[in-house]
PDB file of C-alpha atoms in Angstrom:
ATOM      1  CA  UNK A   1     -56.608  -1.835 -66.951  1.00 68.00           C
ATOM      2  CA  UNK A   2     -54.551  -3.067 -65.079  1.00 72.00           C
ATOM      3  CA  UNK A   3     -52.665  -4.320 -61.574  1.00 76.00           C
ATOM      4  CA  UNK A   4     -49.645  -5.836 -60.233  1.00 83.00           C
ATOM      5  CA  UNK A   5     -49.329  -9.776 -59.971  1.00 86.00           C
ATOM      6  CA  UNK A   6     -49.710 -11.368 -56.853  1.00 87.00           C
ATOM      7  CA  UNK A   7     -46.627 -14.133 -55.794  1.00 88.00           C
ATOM      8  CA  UNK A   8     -48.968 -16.684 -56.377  1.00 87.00           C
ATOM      9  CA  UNK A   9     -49.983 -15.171 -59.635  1.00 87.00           C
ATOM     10  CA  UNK A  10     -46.850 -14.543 -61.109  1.00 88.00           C
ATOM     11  CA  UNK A  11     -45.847 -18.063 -61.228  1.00 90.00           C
ATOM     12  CA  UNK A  12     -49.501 -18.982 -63.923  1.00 88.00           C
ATOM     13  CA  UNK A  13     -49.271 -20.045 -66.951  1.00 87.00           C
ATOM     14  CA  UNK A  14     -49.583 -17.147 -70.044  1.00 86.00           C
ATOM     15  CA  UNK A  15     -53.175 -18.390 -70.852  1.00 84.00           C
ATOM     16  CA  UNK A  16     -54.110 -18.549 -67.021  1.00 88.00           C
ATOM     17  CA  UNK A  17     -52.877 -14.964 -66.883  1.00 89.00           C
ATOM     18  CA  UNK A  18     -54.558 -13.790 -69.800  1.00 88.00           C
ATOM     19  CA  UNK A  19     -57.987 -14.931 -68.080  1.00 88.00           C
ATOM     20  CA  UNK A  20     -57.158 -13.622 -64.715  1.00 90.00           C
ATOM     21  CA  UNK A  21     -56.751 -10.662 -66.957  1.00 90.00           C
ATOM     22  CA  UNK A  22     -59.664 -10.851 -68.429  1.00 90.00           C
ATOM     23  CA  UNK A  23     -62.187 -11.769 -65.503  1.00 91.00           C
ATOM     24  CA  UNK A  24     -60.744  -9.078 -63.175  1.00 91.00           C
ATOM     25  CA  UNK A  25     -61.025  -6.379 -66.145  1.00 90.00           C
ATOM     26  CA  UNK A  26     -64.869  -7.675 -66.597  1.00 91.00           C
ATOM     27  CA  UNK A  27     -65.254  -7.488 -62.683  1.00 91.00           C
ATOM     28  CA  UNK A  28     -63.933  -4.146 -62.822  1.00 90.00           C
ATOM     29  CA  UNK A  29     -65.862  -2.974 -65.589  1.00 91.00           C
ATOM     30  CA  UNK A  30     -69.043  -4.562 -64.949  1.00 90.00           C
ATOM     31  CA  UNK A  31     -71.585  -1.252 -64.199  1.00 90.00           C
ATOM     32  CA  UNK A  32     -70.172  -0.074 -67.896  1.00 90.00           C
ATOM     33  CA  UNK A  33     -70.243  -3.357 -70.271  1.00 90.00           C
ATOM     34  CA  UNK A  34     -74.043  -4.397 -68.452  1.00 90.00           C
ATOM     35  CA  UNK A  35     -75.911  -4.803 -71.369  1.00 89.00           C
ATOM     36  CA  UNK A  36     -73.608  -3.839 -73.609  1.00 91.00           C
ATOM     37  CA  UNK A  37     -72.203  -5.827 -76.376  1.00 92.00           C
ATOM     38  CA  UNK A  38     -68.541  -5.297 -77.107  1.00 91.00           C
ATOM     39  CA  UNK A  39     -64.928  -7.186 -78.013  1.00 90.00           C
ATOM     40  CA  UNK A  40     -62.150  -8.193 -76.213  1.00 88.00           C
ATOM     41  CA  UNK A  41     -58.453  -8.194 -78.235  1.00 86.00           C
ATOM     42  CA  UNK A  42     -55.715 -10.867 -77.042  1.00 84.00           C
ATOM     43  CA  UNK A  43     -53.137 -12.236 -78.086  1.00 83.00           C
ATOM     44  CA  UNK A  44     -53.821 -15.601 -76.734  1.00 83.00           C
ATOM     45  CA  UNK A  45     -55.494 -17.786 -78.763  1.00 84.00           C
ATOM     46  CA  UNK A  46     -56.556 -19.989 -76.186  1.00 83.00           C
ATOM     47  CA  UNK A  47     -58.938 -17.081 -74.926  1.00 82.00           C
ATOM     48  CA  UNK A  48     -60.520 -17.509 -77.711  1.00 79.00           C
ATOM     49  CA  UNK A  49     -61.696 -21.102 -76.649  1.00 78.00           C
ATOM     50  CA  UNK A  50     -61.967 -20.303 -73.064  1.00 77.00           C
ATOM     51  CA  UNK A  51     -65.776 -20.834 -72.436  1.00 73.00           C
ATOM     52  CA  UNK A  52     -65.522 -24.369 -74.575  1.00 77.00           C
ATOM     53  CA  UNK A  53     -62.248 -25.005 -72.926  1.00 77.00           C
ATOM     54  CA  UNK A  54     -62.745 -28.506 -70.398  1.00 81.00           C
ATOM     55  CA  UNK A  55     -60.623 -27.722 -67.852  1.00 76.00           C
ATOM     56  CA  UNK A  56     -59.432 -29.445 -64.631  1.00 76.00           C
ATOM     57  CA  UNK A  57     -57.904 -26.241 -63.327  1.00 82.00           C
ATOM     58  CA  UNK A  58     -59.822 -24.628 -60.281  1.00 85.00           C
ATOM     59  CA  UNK A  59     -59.005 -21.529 -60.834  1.00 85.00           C
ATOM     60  CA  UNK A  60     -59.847 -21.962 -65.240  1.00 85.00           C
ATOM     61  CA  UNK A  61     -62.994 -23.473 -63.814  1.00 87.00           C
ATOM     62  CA  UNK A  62     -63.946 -20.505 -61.665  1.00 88.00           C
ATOM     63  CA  UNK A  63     -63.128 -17.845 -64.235  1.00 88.00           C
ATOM     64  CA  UNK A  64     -65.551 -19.519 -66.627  1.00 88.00           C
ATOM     65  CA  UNK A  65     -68.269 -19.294 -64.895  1.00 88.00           C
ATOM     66  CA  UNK A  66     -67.656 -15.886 -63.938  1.00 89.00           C
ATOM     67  CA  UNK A  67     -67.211 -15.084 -68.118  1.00 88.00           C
ATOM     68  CA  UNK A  68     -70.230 -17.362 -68.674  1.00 88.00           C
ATOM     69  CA  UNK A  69     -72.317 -13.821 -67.590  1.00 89.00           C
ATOM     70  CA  UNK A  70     -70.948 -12.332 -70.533  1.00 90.00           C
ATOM     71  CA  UNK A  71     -70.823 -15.145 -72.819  1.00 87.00           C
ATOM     72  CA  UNK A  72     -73.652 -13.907 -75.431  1.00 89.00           C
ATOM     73  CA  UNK A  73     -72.573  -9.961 -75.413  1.00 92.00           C
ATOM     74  CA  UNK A  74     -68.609 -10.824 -75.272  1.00 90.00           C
ATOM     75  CA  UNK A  75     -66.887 -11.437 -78.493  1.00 89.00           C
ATOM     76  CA  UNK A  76     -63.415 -12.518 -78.215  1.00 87.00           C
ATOM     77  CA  UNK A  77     -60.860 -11.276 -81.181  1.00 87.00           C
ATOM     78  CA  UNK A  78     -57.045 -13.174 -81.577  1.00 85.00           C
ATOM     79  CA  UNK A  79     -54.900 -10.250 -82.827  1.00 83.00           C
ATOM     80  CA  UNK A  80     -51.836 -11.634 -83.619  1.00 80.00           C
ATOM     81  CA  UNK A  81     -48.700 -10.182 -81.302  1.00 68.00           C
ATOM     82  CA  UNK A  82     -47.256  -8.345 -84.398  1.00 64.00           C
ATOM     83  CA  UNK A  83     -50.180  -6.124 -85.224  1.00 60.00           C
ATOM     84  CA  UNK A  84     -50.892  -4.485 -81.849  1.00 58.00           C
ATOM     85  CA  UNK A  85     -49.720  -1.249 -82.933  1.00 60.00           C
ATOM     86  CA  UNK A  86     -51.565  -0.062 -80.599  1.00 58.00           C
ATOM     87  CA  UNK A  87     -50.016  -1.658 -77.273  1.00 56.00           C
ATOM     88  CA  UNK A  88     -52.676  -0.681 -74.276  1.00 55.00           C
ATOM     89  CA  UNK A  89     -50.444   1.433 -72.124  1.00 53.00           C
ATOM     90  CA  UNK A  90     -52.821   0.358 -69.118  1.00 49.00           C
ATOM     91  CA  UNK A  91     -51.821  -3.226 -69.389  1.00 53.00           C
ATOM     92  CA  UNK A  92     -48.177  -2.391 -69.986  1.00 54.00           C
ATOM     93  CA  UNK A  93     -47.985  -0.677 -67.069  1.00 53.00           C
ATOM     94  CA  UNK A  94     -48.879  -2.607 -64.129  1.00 56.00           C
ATOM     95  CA  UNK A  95     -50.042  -0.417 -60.458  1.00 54.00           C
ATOM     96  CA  UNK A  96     -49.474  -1.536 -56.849  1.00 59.00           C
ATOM     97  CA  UNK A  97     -52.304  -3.288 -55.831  1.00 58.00           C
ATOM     98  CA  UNK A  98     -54.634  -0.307 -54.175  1.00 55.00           C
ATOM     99  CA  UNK A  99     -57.400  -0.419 -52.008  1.00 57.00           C
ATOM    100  CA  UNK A 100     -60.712   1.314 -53.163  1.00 54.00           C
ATOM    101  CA  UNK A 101     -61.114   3.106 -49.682  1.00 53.00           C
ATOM    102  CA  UNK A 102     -57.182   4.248 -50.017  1.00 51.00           C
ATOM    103  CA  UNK A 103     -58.053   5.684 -53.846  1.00 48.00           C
ATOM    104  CA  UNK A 104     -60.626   7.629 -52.090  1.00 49.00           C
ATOM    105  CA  UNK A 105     -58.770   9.240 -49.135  1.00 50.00           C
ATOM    106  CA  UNK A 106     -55.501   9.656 -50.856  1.00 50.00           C
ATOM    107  CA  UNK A 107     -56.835  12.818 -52.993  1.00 48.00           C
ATOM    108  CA  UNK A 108     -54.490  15.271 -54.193  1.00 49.00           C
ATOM    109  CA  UNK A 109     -54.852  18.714 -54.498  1.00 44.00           C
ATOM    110  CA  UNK A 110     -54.851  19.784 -58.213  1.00 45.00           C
ATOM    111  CA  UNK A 111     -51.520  20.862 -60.269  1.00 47.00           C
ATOM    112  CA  UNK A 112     -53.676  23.439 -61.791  1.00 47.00           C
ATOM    113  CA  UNK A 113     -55.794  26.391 -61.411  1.00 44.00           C
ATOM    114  CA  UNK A 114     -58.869  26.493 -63.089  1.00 40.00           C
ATOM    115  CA  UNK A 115     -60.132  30.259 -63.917  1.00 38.00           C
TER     116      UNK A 115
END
């Protein structure tokens, strides 16, 4: 999943990124992956090390404790760059930032007819 970079944002670092990434994505996707235990792919090895990671960045150090939920049902996978043949199309592809309340209201009608 994904969204479109704030100013601030867009001037982190990749690895700060990736975990912005990755704790918004958890946020997001919270009601599905409670209890659950599942694996996140990056290509950032320093995810990898993120809950171990001593760090004296605020924001690093609020996005671990917000992963530190997770911690014992998360499993974090390096895949190296090369072998995502599979490139997520949702993180490709980032979306204006959208309110929930504006998803809501904004419904189309259908393009089709259902018989």
């Amino acid at each position: 999943m994904s969204r479109k970079l704030k100013y601030s944002e867009a001037r982190y670092e990749e690895t700060q990124t990736e975990c912005l990434f990755l704790v918004c994505n958890l946020e997001k996707l919270n009601y599905y992956l409670e209890g659950a235990v599942f694996e996140v792919y990056t290509d950032c090895t320093e995810l990898q090390s993120l809950l171990n990671m001593k760090t004296t960045n605020r924001h690093m150090f609020l996005w671990q404790i917000v992963i530190q939920e997770y911690r014992e049902r998360m499993t974090i996978i390096y895949k190296e760059d090369k072998s995502h043949t599979n490139d997520d199309g949702l993180s490709r592809w980032p979306l204006e930032n959208v309110k929930k309340t504006q998803l809501i209201t904004q419904k189309k009608s259908p393009k089709f007819l259902s018989t």
